[in-house]
mmCIF file with all atom_site columns, C-alpha atoms in Angstrom:
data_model
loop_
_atom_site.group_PDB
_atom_site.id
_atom_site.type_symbol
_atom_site.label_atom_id
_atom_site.label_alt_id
_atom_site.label_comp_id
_atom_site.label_asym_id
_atom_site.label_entity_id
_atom_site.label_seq_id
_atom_site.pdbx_PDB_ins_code
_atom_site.Cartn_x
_atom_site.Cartn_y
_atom_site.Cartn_z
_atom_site.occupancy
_atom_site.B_iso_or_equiv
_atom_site.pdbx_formal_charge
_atom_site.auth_seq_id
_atom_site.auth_comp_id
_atom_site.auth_asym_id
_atom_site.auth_atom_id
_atom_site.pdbx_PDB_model_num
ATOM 1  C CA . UNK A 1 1  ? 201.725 147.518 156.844 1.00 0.00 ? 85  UNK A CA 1
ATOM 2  C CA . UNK A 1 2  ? 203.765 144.662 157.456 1.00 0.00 ? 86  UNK A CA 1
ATOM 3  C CA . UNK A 1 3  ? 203.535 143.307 153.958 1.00 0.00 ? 87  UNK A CA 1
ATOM 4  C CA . UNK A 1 4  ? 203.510 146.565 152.301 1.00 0.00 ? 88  UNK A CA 1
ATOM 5  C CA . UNK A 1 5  ? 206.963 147.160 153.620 1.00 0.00 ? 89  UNK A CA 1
ATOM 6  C CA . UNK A 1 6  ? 207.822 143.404 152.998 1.00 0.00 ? 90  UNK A CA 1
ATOM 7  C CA . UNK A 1 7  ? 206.890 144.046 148.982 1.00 0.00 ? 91  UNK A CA 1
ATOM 8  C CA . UNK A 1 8  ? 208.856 146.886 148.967 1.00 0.00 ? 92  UNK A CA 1
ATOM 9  C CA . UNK A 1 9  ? 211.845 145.940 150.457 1.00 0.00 ? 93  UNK A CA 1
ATOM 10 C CA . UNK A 1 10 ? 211.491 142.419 148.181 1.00 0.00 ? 94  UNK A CA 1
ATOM 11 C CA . UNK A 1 11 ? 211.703 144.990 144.939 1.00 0.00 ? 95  UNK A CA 1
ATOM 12 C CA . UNK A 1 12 ? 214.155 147.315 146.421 1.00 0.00 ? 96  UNK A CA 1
ATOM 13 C CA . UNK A 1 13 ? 216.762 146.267 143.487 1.00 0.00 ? 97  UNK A CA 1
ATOM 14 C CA . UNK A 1 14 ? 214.155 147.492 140.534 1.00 0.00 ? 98  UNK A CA 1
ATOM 15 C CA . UNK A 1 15 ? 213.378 150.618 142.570 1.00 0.00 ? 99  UNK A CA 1
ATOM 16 C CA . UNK A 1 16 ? 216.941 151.311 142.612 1.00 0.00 ? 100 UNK A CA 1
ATOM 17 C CA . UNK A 1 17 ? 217.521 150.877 138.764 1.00 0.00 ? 101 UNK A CA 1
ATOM 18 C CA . UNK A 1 18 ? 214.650 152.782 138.034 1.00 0.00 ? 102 UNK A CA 1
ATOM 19 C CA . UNK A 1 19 ? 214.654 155.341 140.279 1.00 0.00 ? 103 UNK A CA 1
ATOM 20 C CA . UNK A 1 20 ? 218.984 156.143 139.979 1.00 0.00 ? 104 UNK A CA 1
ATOM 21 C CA . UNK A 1 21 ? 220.295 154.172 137.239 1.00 0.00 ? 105 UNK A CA 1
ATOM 22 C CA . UNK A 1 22 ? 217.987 154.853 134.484 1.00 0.00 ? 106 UNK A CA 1
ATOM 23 C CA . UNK A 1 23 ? 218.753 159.238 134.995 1.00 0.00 ? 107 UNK A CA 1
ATOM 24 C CA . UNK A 1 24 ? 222.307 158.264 135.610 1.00 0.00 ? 108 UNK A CA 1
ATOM 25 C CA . UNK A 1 25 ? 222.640 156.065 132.192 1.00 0.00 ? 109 UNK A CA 1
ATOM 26 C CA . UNK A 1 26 ? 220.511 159.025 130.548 1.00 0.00 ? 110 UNK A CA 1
ATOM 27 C CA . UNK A 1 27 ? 222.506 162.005 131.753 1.00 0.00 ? 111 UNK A CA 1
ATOM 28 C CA . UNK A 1 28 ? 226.006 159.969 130.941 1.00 0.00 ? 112 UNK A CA 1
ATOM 29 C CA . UNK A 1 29 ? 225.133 159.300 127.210 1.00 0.00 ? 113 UNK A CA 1
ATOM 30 C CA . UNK A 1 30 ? 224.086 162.883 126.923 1.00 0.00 ? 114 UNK A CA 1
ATOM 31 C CA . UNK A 1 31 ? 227.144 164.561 128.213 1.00 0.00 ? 115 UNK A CA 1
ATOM 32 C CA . UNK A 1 32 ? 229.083 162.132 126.477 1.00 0.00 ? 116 UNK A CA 1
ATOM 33 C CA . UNK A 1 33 ? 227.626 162.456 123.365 1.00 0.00 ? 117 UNK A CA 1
ATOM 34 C CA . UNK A 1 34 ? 226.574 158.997 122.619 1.00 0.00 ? 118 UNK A CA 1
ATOM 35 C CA . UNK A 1 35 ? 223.005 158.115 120.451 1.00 0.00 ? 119 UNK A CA 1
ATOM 36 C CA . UNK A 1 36 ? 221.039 155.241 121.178 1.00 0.00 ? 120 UNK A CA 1
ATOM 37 C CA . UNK A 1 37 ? 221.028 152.976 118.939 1.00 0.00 ? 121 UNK A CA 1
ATOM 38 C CA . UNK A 1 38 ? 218.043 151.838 116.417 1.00 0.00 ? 122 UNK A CA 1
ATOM 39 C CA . UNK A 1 39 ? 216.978 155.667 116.940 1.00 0.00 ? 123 UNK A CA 1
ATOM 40 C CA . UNK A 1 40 ? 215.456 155.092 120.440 1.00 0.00 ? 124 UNK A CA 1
ATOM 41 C CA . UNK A 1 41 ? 216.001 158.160 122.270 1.00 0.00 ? 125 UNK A CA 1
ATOM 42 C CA . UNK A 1 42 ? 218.526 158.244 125.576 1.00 0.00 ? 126 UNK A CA 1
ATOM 43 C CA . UNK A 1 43 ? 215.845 157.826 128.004 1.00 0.00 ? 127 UNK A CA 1
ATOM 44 C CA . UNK A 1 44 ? 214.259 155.174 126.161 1.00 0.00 ? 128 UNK A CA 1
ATOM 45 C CA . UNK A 1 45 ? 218.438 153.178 126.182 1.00 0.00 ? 129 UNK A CA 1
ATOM 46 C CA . UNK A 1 46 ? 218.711 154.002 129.599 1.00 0.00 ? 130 UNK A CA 1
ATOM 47 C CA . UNK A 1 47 ? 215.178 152.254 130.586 1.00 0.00 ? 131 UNK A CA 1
ATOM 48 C CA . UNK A 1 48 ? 216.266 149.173 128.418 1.00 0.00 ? 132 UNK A CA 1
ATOM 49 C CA . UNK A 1 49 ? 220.089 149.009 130.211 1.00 0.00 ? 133 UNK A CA 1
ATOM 50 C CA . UNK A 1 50 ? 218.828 149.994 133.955 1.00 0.00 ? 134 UNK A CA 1
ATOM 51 C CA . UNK A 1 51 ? 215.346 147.961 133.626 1.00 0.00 ? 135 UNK A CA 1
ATOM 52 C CA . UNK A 1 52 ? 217.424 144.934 132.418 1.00 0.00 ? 136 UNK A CA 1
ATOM 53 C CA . UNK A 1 53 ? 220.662 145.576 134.975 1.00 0.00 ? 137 UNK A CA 1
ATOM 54 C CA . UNK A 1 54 ? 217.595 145.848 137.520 1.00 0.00 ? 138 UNK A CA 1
ATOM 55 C CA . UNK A 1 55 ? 215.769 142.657 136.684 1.00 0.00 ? 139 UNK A CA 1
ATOM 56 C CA . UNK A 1 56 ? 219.202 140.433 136.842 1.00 0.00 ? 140 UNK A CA 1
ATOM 57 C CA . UNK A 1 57 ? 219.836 142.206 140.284 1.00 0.00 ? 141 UNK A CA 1
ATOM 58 C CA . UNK A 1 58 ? 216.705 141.713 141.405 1.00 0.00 ? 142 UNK A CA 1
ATOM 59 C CA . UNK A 1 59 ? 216.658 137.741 140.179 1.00 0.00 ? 143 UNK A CA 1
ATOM 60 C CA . UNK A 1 60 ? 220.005 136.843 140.859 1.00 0.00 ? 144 UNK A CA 1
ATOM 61 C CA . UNK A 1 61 ? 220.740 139.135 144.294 1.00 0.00 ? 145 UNK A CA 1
ATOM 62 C CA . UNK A 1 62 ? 223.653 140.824 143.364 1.00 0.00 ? 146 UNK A CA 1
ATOM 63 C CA . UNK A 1 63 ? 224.821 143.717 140.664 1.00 0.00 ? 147 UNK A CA 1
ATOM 64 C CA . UNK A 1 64 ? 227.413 142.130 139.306 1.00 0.00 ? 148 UNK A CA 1
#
């Protein structure tokens, strides 16, 4: 149990961006108005942004 809560706690910045950025970033570019680029869909921009803002979080320790 222990480790289980270890791992999760180590990943906590990816669950974050995944789980709240990535419908934030979605919901934003529609009610803005704004297309993906290279025809992706929203969702499929707003997994690319959060996923990436996520991985620099989660390898450098902070957000910005």
């Amino acid at each position: 149990m222990e480790r289980a809560l270890k791992f999760i706690a180590s990943i906590l910045p990816l669950i974050f961006a995944f789980a709240f950025m990535v419908p934030v970033i979605d919901a934003g570019m529609q009610a803005v108005g704004v297309n993906a680029p290279f025809g992706l869909s929203t969702l499929s921009a707003a997994l690319i942004i959060g996923g990436a803002w996520g991985v620099f979080a989660q390898i450098t320790g902070r957000w910005v």
